mmCIF file of N, CA and C in Angstrom:
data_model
loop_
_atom_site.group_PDB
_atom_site.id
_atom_site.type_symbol
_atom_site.label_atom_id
_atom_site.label_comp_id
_atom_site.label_asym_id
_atom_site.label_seq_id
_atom_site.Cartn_x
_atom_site.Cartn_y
_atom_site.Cartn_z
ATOM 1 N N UNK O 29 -4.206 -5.767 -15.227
ATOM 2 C CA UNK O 29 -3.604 -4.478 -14.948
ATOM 3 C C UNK O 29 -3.745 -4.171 -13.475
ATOM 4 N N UNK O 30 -2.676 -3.462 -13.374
ATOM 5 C CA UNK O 30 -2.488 -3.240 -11.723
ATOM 6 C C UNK O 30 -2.185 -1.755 -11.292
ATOM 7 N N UNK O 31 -2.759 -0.794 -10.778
ATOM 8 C CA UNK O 31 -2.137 0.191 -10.132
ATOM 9 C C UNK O 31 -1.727 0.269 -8.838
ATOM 10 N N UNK O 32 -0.578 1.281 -8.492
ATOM 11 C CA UNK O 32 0.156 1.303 -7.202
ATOM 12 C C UNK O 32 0.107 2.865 -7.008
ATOM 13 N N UNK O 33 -0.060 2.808 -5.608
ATOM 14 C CA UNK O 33 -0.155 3.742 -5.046
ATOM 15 C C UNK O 33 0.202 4.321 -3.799
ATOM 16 N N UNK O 34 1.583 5.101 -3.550
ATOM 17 C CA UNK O 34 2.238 5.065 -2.157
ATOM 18 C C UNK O 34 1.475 6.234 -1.382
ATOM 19 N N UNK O 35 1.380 5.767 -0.240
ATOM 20 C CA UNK O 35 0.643 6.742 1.147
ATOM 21 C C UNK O 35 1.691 6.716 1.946
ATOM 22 N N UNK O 36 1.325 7.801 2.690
ATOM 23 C CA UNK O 36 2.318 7.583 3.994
ATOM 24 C C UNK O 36 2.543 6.813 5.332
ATOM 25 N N UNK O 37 0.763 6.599 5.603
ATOM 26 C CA UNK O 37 0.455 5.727 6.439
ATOM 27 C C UNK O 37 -0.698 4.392 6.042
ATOM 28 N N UNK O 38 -0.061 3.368 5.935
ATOM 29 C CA UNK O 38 -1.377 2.694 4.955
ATOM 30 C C UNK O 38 -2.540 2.162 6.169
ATOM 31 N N UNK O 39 -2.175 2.032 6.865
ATOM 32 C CA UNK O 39 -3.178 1.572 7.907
ATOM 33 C C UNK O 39 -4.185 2.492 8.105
ATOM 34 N N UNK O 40 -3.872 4.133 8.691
ATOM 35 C CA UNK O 40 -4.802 4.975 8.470
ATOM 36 C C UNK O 40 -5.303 5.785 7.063
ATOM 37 N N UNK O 41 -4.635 4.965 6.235
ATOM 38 C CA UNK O 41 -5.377 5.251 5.039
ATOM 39 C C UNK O 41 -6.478 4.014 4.338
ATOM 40 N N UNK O 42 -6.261 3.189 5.262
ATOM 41 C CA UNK O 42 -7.533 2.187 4.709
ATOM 42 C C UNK O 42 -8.779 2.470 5.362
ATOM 43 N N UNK O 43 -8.857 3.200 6.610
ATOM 44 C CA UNK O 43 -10.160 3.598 6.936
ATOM 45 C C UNK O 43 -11.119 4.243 6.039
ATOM 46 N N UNK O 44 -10.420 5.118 5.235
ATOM 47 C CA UNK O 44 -11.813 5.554 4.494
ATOM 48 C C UNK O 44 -12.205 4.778 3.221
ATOM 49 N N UNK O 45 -10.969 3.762 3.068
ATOM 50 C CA UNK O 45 -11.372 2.512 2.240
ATOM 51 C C UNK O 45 -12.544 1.609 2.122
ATOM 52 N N UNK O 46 -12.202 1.301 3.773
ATOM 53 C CA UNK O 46 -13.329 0.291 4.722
ATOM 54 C C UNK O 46 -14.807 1.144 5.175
ATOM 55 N N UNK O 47 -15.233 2.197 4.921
ATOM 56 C CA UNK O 47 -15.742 3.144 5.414
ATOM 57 C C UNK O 47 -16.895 3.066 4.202
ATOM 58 N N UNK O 48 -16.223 3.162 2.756
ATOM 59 C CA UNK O 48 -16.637 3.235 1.548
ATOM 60 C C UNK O 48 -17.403 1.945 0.726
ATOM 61 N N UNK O 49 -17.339 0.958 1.999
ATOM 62 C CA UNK O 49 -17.260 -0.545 1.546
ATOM 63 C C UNK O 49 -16.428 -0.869 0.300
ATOM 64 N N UNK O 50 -15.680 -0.182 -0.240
ATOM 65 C CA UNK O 50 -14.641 -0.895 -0.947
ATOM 66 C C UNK O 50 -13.901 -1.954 -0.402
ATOM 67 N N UNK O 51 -13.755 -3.157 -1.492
ATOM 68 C CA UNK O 51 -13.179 -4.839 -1.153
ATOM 69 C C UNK O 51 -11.581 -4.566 -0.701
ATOM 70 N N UNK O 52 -11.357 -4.671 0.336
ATOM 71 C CA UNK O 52 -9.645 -4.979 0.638
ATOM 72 C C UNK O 52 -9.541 -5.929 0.979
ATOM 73 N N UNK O 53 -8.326 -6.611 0.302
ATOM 74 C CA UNK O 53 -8.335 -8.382 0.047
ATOM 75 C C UNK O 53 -7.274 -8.409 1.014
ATOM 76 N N UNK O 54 -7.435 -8.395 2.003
ATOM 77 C CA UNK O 54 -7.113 -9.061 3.258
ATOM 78 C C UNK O 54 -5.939 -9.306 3.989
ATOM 79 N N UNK O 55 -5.987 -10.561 2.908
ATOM 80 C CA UNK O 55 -5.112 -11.538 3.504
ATOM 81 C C UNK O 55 -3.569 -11.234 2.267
ATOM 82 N N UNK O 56 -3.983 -10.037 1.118
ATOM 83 C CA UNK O 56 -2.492 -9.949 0.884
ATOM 84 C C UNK O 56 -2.077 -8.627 1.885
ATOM 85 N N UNK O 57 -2.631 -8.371 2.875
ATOM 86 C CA UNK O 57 -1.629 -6.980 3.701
ATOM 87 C C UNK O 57 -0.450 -7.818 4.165
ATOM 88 N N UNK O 58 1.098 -6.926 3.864
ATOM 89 C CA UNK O 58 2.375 -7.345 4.230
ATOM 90 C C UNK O 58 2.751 -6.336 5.132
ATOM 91 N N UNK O 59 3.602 -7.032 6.023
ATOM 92 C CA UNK O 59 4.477 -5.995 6.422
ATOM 93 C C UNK O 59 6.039 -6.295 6.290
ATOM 94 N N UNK O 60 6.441 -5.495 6.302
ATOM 95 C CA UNK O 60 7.914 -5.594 6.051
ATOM 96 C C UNK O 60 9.221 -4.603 7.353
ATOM 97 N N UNK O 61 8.509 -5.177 8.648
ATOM 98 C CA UNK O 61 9.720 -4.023 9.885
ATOM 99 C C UNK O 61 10.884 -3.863 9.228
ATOM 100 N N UNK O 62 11.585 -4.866 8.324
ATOM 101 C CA UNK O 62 13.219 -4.490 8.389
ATOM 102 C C UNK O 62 13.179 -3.477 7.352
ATOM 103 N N UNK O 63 12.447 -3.100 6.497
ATOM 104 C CA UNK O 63 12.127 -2.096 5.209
ATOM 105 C C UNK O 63 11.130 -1.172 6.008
ATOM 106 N N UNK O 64 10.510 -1.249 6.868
ATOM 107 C CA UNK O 64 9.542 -0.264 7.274
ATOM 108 C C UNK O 64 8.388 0.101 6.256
ATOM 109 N N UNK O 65 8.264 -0.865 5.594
ATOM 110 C CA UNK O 65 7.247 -0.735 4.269
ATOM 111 C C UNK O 65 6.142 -1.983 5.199
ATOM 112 N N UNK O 66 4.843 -1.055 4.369
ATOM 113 C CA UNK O 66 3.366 -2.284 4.132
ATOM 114 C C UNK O 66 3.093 -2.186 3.125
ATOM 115 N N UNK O 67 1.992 -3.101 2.773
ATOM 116 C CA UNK O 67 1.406 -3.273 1.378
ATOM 117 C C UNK O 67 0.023 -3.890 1.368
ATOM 118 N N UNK O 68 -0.781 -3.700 0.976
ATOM 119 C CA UNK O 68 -2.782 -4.535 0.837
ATOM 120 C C UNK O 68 -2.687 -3.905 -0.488
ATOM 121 N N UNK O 69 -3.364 -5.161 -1.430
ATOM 122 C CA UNK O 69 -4.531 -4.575 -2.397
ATOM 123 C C UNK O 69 -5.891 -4.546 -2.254
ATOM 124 N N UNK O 70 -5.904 -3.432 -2.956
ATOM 125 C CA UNK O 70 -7.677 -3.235 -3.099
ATOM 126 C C UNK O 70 -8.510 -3.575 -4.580
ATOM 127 N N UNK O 71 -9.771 -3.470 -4.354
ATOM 128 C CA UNK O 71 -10.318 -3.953 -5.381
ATOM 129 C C UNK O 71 -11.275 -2.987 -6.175
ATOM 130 N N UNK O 72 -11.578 -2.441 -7.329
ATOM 131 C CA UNK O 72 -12.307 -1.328 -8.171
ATOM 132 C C UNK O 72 -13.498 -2.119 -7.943
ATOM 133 N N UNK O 73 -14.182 -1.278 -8.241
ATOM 134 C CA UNK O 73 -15.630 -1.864 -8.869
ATOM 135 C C UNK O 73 -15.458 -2.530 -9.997
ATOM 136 N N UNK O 74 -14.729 -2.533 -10.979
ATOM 137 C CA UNK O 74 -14.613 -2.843 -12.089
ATOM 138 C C UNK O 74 -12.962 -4.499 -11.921
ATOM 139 N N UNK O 75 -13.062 -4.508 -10.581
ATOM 140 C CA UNK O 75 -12.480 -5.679 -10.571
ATOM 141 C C UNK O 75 -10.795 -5.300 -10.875
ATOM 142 N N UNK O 76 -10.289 -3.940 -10.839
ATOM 143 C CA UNK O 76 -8.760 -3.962 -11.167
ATOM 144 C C UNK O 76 -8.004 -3.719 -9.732
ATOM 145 N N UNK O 77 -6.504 -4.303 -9.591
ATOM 146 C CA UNK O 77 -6.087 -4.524 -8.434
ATOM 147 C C UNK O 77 -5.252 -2.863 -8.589
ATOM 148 N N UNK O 78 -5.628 -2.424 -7.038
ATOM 149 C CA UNK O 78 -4.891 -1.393 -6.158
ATOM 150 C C UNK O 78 -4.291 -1.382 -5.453
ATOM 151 N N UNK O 79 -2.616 -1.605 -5.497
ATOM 152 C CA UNK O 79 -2.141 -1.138 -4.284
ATOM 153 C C UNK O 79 -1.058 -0.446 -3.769
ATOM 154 N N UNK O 80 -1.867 -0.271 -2.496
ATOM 155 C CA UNK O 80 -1.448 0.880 -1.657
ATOM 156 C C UNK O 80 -0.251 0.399 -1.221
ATOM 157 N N UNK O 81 0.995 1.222 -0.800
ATOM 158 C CA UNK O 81 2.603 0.538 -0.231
ATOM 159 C C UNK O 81 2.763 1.624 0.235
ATOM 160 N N UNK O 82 3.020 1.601 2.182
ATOM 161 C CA UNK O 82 3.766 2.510 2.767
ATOM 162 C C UNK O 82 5.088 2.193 2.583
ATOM 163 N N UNK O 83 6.022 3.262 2.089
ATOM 164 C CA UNK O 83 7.508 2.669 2.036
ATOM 165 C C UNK O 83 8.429 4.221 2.734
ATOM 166 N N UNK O 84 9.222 3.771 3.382
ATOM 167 C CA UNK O 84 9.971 5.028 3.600
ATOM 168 C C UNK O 84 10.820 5.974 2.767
ATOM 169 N N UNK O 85 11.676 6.877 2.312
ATOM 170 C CA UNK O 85 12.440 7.420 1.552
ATOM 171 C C UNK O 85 11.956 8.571 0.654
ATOM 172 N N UNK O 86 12.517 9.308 -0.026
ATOM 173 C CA UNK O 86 11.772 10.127 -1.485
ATOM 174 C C UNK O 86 10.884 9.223 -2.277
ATOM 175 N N UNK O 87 9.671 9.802 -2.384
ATOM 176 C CA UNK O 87 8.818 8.657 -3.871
ATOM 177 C C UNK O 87 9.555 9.379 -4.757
ATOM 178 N N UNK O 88 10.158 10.283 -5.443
ATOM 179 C CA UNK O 88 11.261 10.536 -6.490
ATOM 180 C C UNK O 88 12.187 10.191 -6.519
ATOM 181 N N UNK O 89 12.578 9.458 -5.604
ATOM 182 C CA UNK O 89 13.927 9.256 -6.045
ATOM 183 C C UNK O 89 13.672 7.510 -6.521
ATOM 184 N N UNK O 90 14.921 7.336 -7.419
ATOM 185 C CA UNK O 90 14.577 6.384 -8.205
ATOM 186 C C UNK O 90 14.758 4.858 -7.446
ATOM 187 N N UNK O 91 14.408 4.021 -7.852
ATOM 188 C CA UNK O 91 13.716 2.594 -7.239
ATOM 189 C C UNK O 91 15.011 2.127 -7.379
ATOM 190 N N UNK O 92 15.132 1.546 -6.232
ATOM 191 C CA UNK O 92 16.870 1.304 -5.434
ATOM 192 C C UNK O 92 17.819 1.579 -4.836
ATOM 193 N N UNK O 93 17.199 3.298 -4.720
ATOM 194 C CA UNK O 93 17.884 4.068 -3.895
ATOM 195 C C UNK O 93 17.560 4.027 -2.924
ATOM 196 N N UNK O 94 19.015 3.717 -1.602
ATOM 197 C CA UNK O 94 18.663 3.195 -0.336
ATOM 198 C C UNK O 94 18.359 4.312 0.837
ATOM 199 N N UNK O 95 17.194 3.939 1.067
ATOM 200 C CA UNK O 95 16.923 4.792 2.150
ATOM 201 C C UNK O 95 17.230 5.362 3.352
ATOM 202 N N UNK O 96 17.302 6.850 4.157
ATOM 203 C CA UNK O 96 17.724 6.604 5.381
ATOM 204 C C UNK O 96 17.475 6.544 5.996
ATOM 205 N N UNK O 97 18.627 5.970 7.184
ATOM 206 C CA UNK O 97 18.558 5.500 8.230
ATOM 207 C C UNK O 97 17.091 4.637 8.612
#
């Protein structure tokens, strides 16, 4: 099982990640310039994957709807 979770800025939202010693696995952070999206998972204590995705657009509006500009 996996949860997701959109921020606005993921970079300054991993500081209080890293702060907390919570595990951020690294080497999956993406970036994506032509989408303006990132992505890292994190890790629970209990071993379930988190992740965080800066993406641009409404988080309501539904998945495929193209963003602007």
């Amino acid at each position: 099982a996996a949860l997701m979770l959109r921020v606005d800025d993921l970079d300054a939202s991993l500081g209080p990640f890293r702060e907390a010693g919570v595990r951020i696995l690294e080497e999956t952070y993406t970036a994506h310039p032509a989408f303006r999206s990132k992505l890292v998972f994190l890790c629970d204590p209990d071993g379930t994957l988190i992740e965080l995705i800066e993406m641009p657009g409404d988080p309501g509006a539904p998945i495929g709807t193209p963003f602007p500009g």
